[in-house]
Short mmCIF file of C-alpha atoms in Angstrom, two decimals:
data_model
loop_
_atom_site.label_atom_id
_atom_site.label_comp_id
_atom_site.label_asym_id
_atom_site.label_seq_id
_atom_site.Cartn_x
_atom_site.Cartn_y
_atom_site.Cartn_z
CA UNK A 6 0.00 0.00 0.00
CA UNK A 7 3.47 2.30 0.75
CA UNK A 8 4.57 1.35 -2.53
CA UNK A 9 1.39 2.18 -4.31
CA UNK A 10 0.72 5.86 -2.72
CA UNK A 11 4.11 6.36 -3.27
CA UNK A 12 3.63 5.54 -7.52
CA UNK A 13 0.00 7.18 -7.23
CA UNK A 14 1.53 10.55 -5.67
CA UNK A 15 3.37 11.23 -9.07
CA UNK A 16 0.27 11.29 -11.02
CA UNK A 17 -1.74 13.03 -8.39
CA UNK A 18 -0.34 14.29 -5.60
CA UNK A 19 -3.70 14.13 -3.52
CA UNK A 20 -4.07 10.47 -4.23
CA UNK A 21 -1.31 9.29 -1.62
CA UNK A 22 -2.73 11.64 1.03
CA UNK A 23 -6.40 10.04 0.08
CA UNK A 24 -4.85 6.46 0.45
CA UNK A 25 -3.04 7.16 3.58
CA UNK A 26 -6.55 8.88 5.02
CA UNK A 27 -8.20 4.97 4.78
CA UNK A 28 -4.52 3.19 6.10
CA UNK A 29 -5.47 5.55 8.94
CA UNK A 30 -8.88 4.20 9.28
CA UNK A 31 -8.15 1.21 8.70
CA UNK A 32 -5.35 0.98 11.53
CA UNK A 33 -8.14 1.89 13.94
CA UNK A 34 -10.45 -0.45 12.81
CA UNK A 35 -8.18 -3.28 14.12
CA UNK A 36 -7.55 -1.82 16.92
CA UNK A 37 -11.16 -1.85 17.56
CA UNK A 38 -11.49 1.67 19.03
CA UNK A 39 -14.66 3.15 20.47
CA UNK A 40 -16.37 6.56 19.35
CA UNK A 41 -14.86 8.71 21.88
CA UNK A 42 -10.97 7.44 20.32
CA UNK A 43 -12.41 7.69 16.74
CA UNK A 44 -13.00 11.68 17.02
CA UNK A 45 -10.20 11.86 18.97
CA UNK A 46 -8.13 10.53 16.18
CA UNK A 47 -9.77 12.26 13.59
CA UNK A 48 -9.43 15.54 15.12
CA UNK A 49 -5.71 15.23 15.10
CA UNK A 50 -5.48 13.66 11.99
CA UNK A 51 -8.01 16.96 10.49
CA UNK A 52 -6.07 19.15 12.52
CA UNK A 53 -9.72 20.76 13.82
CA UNK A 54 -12.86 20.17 15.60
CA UNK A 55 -14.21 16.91 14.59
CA UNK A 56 -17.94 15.75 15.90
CA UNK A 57 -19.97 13.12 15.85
CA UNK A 58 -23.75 12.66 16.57
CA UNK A 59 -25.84 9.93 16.79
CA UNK A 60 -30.23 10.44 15.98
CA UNK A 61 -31.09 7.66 18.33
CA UNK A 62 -29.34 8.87 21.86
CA UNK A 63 -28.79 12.41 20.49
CA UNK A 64 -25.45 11.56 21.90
CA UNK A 65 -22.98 14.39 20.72
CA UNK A 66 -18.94 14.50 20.78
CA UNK A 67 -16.83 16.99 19.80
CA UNK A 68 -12.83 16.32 19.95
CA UNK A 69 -10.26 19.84 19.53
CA UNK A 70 -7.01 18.66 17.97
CA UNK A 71 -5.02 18.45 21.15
CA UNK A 72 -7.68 15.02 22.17
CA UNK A 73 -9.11 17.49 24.68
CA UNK A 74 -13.13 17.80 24.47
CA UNK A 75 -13.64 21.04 22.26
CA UNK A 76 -14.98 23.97 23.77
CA UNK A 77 -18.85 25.12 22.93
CA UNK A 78 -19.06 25.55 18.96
CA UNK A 79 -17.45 28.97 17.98
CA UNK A 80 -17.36 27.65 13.97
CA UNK A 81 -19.97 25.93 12.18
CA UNK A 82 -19.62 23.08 10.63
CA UNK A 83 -17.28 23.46 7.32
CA UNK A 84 -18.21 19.88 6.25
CA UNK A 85 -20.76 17.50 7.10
CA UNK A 86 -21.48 13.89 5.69
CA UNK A 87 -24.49 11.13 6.88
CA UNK A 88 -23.77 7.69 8.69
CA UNK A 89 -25.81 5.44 7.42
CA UNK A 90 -26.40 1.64 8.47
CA UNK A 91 -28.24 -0.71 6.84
CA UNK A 92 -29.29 2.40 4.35
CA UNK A 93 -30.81 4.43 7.36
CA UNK A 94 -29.22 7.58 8.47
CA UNK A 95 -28.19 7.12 11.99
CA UNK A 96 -26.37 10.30 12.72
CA UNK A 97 -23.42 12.83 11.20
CA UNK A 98 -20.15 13.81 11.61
CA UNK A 99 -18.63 17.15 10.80
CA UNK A 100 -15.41 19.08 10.44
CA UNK A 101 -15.26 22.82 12.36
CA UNK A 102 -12.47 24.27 10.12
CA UNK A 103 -12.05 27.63 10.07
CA UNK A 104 -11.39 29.57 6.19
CA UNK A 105 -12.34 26.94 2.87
CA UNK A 106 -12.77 23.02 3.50
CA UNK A 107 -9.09 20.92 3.35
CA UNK A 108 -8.15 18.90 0.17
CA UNK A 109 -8.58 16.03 2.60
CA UNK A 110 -11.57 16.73 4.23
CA UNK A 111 -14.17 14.64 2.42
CA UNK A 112 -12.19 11.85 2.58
CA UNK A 113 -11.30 12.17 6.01
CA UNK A 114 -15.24 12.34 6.80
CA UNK A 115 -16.23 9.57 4.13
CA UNK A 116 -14.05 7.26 6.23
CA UNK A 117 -14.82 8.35 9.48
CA UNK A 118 -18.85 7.97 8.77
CA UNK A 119 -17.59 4.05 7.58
CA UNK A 120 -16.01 3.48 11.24
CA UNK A 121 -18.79 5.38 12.85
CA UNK A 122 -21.38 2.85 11.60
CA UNK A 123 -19.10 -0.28 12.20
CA UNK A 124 -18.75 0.56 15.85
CA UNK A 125 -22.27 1.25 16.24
CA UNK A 126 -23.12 -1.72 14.55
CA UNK A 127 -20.12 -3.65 17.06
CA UNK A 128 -21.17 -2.60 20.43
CA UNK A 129 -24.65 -3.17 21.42
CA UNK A 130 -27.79 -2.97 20.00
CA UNK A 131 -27.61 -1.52 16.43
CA UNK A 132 -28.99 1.99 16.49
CA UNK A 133 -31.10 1.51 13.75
CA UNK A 134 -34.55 2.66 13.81
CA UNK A 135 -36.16 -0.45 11.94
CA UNK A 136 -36.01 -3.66 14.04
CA UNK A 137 -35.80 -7.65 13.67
CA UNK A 138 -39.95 -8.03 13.41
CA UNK A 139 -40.00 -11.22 15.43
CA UNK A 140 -38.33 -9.48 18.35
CA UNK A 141 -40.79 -6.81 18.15
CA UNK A 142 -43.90 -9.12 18.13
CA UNK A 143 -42.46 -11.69 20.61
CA UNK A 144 -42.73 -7.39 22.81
CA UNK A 145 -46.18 -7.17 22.11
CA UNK A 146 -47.68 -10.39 21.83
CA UNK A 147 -50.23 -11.68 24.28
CA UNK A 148 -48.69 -15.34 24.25
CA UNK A 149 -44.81 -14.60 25.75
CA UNK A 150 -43.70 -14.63 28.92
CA UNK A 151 -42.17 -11.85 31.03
CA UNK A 152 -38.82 -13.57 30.97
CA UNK A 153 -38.89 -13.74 26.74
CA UNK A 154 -40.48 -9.70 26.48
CA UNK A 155 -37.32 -8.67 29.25
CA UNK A 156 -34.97 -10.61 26.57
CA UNK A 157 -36.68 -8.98 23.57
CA UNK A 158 -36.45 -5.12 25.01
CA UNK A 159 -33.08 -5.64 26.47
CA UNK A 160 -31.89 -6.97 22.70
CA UNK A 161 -33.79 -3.83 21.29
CA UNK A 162 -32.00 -1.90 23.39
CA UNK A 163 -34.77 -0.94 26.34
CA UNK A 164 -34.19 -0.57 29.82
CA UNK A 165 -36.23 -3.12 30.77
CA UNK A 166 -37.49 -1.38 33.90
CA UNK A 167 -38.58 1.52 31.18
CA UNK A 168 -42.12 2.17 30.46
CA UNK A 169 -42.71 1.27 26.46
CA UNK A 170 -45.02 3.03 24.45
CA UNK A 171 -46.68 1.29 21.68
CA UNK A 172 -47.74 3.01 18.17
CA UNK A 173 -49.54 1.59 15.78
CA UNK A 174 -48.74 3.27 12.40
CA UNK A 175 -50.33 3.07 8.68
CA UNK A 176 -48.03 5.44 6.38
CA UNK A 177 -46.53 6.13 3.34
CA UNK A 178 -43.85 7.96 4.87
CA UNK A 179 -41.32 4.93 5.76
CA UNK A 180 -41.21 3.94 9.30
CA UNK A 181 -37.76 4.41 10.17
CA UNK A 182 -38.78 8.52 9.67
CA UNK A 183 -41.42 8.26 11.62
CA UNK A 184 -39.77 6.98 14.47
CA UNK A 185 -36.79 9.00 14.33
CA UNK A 186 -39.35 11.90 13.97
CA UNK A 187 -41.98 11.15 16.99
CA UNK A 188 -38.77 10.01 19.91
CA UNK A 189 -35.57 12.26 18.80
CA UNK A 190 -32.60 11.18 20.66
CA UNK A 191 -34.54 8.42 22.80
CA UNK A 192 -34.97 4.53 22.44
CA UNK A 193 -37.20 3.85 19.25
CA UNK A 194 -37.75 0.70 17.45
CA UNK A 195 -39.88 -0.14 14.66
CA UNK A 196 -41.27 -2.85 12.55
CA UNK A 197 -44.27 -3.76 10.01
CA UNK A 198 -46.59 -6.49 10.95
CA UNK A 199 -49.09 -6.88 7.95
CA UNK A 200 -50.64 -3.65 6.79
CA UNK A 201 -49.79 -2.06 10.51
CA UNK A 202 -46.32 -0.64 11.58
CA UNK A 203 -45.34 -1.41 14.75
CA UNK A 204 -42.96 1.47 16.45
CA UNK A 205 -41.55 1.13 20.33
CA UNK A 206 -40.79 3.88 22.58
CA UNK A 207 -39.75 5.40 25.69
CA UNK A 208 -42.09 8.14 24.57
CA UNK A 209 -43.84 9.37 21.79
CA UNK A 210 -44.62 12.87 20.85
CA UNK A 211 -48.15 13.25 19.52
CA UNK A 212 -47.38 16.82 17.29
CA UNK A 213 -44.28 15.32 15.64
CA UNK A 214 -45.71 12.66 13.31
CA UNK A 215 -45.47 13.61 9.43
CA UNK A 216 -48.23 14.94 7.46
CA UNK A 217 -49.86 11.59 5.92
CA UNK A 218 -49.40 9.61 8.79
CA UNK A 219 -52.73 7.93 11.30
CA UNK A 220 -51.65 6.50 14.28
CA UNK A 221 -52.91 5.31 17.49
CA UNK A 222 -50.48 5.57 20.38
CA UNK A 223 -51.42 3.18 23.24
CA UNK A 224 -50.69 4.28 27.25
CA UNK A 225 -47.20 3.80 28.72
CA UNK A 226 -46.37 0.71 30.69
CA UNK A 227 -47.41 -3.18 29.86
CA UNK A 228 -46.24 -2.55 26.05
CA UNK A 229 -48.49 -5.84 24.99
CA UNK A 230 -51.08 -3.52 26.30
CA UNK A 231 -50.11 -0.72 24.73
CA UNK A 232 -50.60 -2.12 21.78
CA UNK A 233 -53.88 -3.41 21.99
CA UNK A 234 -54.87 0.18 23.16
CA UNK A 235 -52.67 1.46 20.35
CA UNK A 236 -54.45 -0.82 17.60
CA UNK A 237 -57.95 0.66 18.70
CA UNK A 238 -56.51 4.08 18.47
CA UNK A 239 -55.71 4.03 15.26
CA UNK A 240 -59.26 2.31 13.90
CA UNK A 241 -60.76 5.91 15.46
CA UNK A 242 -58.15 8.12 13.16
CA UNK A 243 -59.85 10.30 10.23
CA UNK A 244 -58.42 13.04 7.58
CA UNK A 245 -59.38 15.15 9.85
CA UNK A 246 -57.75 13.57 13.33
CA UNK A 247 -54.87 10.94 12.14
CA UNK A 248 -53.07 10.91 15.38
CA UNK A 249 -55.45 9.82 18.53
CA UNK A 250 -54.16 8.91 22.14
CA UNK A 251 -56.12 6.00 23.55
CA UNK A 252 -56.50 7.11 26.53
CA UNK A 253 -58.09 10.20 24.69
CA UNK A 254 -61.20 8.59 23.40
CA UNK A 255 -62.61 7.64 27.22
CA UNK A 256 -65.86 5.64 26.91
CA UNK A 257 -65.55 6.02 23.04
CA UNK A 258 -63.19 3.36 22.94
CA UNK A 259 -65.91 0.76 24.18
CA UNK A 260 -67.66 0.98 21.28
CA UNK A 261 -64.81 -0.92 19.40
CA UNK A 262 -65.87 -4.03 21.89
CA UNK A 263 -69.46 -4.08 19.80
CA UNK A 264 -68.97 -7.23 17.54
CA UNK A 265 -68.85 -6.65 14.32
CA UNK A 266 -72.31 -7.83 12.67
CA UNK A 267 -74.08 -6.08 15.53
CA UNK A 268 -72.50 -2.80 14.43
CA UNK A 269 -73.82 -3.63 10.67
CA UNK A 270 -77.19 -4.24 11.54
CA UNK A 271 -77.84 -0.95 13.41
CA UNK A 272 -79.68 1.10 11.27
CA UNK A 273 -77.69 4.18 12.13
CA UNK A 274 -75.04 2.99 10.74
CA UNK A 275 -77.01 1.57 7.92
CA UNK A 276 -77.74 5.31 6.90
CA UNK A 277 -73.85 6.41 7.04
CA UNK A 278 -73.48 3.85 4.83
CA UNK A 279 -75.97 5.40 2.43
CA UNK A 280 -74.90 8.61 3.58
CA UNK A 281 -70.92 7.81 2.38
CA UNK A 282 -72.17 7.38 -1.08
CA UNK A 283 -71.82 11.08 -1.56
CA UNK A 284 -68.59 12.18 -0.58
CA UNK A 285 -69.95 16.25 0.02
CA UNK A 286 -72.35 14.76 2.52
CA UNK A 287 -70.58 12.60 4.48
CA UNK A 288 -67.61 15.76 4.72
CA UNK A 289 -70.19 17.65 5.63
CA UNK A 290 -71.67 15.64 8.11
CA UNK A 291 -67.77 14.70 9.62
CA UNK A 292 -67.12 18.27 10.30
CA UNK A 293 -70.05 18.59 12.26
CA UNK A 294 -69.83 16.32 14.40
CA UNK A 295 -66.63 17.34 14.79
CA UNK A 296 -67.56 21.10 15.78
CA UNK A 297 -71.47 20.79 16.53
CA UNK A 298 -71.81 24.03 15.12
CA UNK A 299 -72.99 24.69 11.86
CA UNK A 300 -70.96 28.01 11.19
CA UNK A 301 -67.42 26.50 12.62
CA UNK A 302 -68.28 23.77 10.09
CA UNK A 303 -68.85 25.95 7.19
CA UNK A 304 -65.89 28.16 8.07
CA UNK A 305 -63.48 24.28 8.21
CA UNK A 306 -65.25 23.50 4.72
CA UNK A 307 -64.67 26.92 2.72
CA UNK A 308 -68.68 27.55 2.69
CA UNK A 309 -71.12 29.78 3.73
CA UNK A 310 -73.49 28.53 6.77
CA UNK A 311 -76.78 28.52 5.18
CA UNK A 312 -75.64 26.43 2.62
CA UNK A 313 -74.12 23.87 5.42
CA UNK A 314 -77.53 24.58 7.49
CA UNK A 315 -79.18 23.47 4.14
CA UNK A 316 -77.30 20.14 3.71
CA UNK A 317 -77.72 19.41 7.24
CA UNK A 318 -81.22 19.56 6.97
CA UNK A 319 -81.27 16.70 3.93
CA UNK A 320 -78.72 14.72 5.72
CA UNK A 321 -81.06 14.70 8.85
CA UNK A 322 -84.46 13.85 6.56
CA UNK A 323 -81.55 10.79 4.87
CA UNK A 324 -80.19 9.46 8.79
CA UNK A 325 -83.79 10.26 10.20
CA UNK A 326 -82.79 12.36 12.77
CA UNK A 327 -82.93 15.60 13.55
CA UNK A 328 -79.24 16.11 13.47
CA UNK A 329 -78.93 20.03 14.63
CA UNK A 330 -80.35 18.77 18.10
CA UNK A 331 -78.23 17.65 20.73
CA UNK A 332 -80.11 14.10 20.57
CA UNK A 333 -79.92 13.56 16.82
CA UNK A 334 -76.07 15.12 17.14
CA UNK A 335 -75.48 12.10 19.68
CA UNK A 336 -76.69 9.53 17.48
CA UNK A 337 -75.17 11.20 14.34
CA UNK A 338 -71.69 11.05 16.37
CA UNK A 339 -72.32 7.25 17.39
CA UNK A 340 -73.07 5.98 14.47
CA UNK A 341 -70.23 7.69 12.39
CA UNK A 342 -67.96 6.46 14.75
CA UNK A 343 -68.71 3.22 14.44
CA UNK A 344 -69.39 3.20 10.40
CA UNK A 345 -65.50 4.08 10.61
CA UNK A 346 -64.67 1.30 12.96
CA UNK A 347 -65.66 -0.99 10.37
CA UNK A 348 -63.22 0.53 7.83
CA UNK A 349 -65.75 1.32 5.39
#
């Protein structure tokens, strides 16, 4: 490899320092060093500030040239490249060089985002979002013992004292996202289990999940629980409220314990199902019952009252209730509920 940077360096003179940047990696690789030694290392090597930071722990180091932990950032970052592991961005690492980038510099970083993600992938738990989906389900599911879900959480990375917090997600945005999005720089796993994804966590912030996203997020604490609660959750979610807290809904959630073929047969929810033919109607109707007043719900749908008062009053005479009185607004709630609960 001496020989060869030594021939390369005659054609291009930053081709030997470009080899000798992955000998240096390389070296430390063997040596098997840890994260704290790796931006140690590179700092010298960079002759500035090097950091690293990883999304899962929002775990952050910064090493000054000397090996001494730098002082708070006085430079931004000159140069900045993604670790990625299993083709998931876990985290970045950055050069703080003062004047224009080094000849070196992208090398330098290329390599150190390779070693980054091999020692992350070495020691521990991987700190990738996405999970093995057996571990996951043997977590949740109602069959396992406490002694297989500790084993499970502890090779997921938990604390297995730890509450967990179960979501249950249906998304076009990929998982790993939405995780990383909803529990920044805490413990989140995910995983898809048929049409449902399945993400873990210490917590879960309700305000953070991506436009395009429903989910039902179960209680903390028994996480097989959790995501029973969570799976319920998410059967409640609409266009217009995709994220829903189970222990929001209160006695709504016992209407998802109505079997099936009972909810069919009511002839509320006979008439939603009419109703949903027309798509104006049944918006109409959703927003509201969302507001119960007829101007909030023309001002959410872009028209003017009368005309909402109007198409109330034919949605009432179609449902055969009176739907602008707090009786026939109960039943109009009920049943829409529960037409949704059946995933019409």
């Amino acid at each position: 490899m001496e020989a060869l940077a030594a021939r390369l360096s005659h054609l291009d003179p930053d081709v030997e320092g470009a080899i000798r940047v992955v000998m240096f990696y390389d070296t430390l690789m063997r040596r098997r060093v840890d994260l704290p030694a790796l931006a140690r290392a590179s700092a010298g090597l960079a002759e500035c500030v090097t950091g690293i930071r990883l999304h899962s722990t929002g775990r952050t180091l910064r090493m000054a040239p000397d090996g001494r932990e730098a002082a708070p950032a006085a430079l931004p970052a000159s140069t900045t490249v993604a670790v990625t592991l299993d083709d998931e961005e876990i985290g970045t690492v950055w050069l703080e060089r003062e004047g224009e980038p080094g000849a070196l510099d992208d090398a330098v970083l290329d390599r150190l985002a390779i070693a980054v993600a091999t020692v992350v992938e070495r020691y521990g738990p991987a700190r990738t979002t996405m999970a093995d989906p057996a571990l996951v389900e043997l977590v949740i599911s109602a069959d396992g013992d406490d002694a297989a879900r500790n084993r499970a959480l502890r090779l997921l990375g938990f604390p297995v004292d730890a509450p967990i917090r179960v979501a249950a997600v249906r998304s076009g945005v990929p998982l790993e996202k939405v995780g990383s999005l909803i529990c920044h720089g805490r413990p989140v796993k995910a995983a898809s289990l048929g049409d449902v994804g399945i993400i873990l966590a210490t917590s879960v912030d309700p305000v953070r999940f991506p436009e395009g996203v429903r989910a039902g997020i179960g209680a903390a604490g028994c996480p097989r629980r959790s995501w029973q609660e969570a799976r319920t959750a998410l059967r409640f979610t609409t266009a217009r409220q995709p994220v829903i807290r189970y222990d929001e809904l209160g006695a709504l959630a016992l209407l998802a314990r109505i079997p099936e073929e009972d909810t069919r047969a009511n002839a509320d929810v006979l008439a939603i199902t009419s109703l949903a033919a027309d798509p104006e109607d049944l918006r109409t109707l959703d927003a509201y019952c969302a507001t119960g007043s007829v101007r909030q719900a023309a001002d959410s749908l872009h028209l003017h009252h009368s005309s909402v008062a109007r198409r109330l009053t034919q949605i009432g005479k179609s449902l055969g209730v009176e739907v602008t009185e707090p009786a026939g607004l109960t039943r109009a709630r009920l049943a829409l509920a529960l037409w949704r609960l059946l995933g019409e």
